[in-house]
PDB file of C-alpha atoms in Angstrom:
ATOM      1  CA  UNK A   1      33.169 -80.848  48.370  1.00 92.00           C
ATOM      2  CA  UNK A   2      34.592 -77.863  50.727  1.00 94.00           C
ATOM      3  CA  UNK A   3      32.930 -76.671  53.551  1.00 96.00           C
ATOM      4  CA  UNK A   4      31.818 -73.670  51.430  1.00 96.00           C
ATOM      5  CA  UNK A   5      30.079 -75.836  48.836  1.00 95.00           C
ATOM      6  CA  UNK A   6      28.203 -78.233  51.477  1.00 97.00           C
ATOM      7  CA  UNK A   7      27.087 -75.083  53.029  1.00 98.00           C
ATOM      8  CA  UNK A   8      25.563 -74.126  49.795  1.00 98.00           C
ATOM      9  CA  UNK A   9      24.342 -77.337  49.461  1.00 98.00           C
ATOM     10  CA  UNK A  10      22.323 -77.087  52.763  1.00 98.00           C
ATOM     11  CA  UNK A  11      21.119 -73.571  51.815  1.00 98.00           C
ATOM     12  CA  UNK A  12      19.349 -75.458  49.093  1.00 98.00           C
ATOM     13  CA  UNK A  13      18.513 -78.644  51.306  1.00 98.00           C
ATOM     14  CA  UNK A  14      16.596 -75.753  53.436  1.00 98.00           C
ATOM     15  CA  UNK A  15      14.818 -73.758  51.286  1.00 97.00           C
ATOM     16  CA  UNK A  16      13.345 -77.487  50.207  1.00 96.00           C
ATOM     17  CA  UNK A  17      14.379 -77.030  46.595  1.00 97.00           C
ATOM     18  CA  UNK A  18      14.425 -80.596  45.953  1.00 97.00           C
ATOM     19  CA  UNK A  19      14.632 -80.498  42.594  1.00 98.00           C
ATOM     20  CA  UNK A  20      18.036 -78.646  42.830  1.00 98.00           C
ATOM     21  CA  UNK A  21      19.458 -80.557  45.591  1.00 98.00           C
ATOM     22  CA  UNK A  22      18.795 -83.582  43.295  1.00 98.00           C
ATOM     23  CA  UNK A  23      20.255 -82.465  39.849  1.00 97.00           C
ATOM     24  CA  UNK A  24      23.188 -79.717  41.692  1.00 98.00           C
ATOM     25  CA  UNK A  25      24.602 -81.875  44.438  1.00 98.00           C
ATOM     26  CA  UNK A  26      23.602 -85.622  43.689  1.00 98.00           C
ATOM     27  CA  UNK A  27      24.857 -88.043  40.836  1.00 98.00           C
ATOM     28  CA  UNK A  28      22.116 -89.516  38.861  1.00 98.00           C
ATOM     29  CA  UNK A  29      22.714 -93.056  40.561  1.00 98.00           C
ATOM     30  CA  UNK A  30      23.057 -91.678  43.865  1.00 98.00           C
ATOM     31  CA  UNK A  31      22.385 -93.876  46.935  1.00 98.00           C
ATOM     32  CA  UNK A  32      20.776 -92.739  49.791  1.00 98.00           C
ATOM     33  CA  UNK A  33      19.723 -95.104  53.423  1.00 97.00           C
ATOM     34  CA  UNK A  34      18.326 -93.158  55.728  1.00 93.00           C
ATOM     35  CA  UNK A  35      16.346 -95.132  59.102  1.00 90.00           C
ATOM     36  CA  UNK A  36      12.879 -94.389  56.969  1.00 88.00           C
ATOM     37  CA  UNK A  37      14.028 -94.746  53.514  1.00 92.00           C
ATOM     38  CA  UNK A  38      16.306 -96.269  51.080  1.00 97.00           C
ATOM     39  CA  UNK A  39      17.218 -95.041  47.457  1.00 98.00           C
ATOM     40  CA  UNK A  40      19.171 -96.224  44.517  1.00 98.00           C
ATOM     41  CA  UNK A  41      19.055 -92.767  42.297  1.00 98.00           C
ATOM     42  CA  UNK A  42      18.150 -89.535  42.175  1.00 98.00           C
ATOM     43  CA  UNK A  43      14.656 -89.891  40.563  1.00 98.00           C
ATOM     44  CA  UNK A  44      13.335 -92.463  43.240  1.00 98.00           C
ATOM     45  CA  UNK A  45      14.458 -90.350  46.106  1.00 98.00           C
ATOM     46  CA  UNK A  46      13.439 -86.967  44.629  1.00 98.00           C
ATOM     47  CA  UNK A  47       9.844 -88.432  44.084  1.00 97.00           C
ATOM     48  CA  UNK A  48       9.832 -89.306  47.967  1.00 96.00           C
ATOM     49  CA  UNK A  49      10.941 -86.078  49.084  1.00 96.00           C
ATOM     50  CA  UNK A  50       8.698 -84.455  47.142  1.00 97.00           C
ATOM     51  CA  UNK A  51       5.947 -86.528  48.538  1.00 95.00           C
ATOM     52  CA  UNK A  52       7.264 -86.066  52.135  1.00 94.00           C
ATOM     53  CA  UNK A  53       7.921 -82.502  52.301  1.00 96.00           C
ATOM     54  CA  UNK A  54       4.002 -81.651  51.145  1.00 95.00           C
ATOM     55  CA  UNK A  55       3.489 -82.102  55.349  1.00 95.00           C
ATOM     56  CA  UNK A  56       7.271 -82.205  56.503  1.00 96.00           C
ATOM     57  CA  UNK A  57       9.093 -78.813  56.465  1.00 97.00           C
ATOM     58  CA  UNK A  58      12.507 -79.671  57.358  1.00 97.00           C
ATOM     59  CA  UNK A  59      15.935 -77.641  58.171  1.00 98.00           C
ATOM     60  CA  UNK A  60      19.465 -78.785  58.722  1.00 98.00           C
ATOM     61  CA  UNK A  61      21.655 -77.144  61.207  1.00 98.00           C
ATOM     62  CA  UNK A  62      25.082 -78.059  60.953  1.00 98.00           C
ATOM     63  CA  UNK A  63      27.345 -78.811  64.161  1.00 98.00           C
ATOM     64  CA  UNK A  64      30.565 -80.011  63.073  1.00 98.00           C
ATOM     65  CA  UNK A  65      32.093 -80.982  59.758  1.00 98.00           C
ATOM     66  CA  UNK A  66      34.907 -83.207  59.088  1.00 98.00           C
ATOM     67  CA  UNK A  67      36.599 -84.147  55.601  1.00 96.00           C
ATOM     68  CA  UNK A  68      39.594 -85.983  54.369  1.00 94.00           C
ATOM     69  CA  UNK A  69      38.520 -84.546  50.401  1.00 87.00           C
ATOM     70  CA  UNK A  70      36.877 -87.789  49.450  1.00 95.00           C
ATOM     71  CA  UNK A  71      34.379 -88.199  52.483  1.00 98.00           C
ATOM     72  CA  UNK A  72      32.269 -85.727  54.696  1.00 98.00           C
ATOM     73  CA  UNK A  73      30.913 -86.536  58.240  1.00 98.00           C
ATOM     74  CA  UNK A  74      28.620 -84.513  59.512  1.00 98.00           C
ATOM     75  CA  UNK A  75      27.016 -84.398  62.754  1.00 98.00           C
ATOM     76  CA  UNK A  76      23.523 -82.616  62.473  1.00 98.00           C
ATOM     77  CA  UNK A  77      20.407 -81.554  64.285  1.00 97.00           C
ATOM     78  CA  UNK A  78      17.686 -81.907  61.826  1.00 97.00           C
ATOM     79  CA  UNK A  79      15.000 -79.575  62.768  1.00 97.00           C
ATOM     80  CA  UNK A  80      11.198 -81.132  61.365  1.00 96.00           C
ATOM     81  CA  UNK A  81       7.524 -79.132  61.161  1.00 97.00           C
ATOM     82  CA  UNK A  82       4.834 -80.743  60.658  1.00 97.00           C
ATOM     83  CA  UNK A  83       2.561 -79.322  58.350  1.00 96.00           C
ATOM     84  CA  UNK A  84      -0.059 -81.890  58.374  1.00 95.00           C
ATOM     85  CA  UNK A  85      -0.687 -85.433  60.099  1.00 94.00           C
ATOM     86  CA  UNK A  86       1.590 -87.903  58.149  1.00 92.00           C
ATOM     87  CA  UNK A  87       2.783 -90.886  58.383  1.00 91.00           C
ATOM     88  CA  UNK A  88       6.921 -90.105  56.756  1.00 90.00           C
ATOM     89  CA  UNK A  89       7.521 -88.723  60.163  1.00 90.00           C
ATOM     90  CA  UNK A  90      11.134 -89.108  61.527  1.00 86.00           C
ATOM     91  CA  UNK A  91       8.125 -90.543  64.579  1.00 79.00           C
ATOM     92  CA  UNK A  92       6.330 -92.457  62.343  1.00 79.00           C
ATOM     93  CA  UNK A  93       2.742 -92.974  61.818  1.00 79.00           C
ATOM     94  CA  UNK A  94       2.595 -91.052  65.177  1.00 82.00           C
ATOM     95  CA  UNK A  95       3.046 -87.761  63.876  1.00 89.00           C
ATOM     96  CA  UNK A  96       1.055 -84.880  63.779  1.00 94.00           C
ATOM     97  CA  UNK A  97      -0.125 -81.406  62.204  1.00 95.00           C
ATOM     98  CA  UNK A  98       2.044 -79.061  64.641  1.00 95.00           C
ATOM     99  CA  UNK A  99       4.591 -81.080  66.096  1.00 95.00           C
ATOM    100  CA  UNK A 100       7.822 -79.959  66.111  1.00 95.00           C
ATOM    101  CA  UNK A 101      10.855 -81.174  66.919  1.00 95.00           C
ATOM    102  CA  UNK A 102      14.843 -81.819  66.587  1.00 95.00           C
ATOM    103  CA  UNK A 103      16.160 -84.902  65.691  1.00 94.00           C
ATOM    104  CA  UNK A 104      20.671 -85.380  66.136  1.00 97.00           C
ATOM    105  CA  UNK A 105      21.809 -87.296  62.727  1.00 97.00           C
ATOM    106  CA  UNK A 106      25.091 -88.453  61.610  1.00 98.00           C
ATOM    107  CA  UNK A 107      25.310 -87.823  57.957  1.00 98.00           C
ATOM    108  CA  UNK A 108      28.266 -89.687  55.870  1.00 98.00           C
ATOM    109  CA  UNK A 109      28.487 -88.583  52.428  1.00 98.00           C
ATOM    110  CA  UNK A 110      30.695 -89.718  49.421  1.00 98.00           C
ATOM    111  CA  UNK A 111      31.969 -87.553  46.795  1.00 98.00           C
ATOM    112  CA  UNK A 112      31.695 -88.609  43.408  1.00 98.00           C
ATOM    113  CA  UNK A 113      35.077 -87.201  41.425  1.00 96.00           C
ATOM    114  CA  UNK A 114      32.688 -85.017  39.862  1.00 96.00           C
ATOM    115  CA  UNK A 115      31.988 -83.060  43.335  1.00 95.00           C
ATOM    116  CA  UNK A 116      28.675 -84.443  43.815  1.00 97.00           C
ATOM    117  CA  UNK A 117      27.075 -86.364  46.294  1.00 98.00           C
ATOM    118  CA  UNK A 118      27.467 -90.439  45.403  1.00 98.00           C
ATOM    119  CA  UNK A 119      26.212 -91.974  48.850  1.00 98.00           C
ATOM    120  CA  UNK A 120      24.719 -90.565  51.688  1.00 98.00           C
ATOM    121  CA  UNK A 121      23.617 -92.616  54.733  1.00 98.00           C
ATOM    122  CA  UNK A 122      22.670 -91.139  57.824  1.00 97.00           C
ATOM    123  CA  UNK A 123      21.277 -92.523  60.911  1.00 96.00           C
ATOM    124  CA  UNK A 124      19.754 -91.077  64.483  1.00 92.00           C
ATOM    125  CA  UNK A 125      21.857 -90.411  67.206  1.00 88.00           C
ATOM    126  CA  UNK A 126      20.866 -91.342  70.673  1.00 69.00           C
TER     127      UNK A 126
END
């Protein structure tokens, strides 16, 4: 994965079409760890995005990129709306209908030889 295609990737991370992101840029047995959640596949995590996203609207803003072909880092400010009180806040059970806020992420991802996402882990930055 180029620079091009994770861009296209984040167009559809954006425009929360989770269903693409899912099928288009993750393998089947995917595994994601983020601080809230943990996933072994595609169809677990898809479900809990899904759920999340009904009171989370979410956007990824890029600020630097770095590959060596097999391996993207990606240091991110992860931009979160909240729709409705929920507890799947990047705040926890604390958060509520309006807040909004930026959250700076580290995002590693490993590319399947198929171009696709195998592993993604991403944690907060300080």
């Amino acid at each position: 994965m180029n620079f091009e295609s994770y861009l296209t990737y984040v167009a559809a991370f954006n425009s929360q079409d989770w269903k693409r992101v899912h099928t288009e840029f993750y393998t089947p047995d995917v595994v994601i760890d983020f601080p809230v959640a943990r996933f072994d596949n595609a169809a677990d995590s898809l479900t809990w995005f899904e759920k999340a996203h009904e009171s989370i609207f979410e956007t990824l803003i890029v600020r630097t990129f770095r590959t060596d072909g097999r391996t993207l880092v990606v240091d991110l400010d992860v931009h979160f709306i909240l729709l409705a009180d929920t507890p799947m806040s990047p705040k926890g059970p604390a958060g509520r209908a309006g807040d909004n806020f930026e959250v700076p992420m580290l995002a590693v991802y490993d590319i399947a030889p198929d171009g696709r996402i195998a592993r993604l882990t991403v944690t907060f930055e300080a």
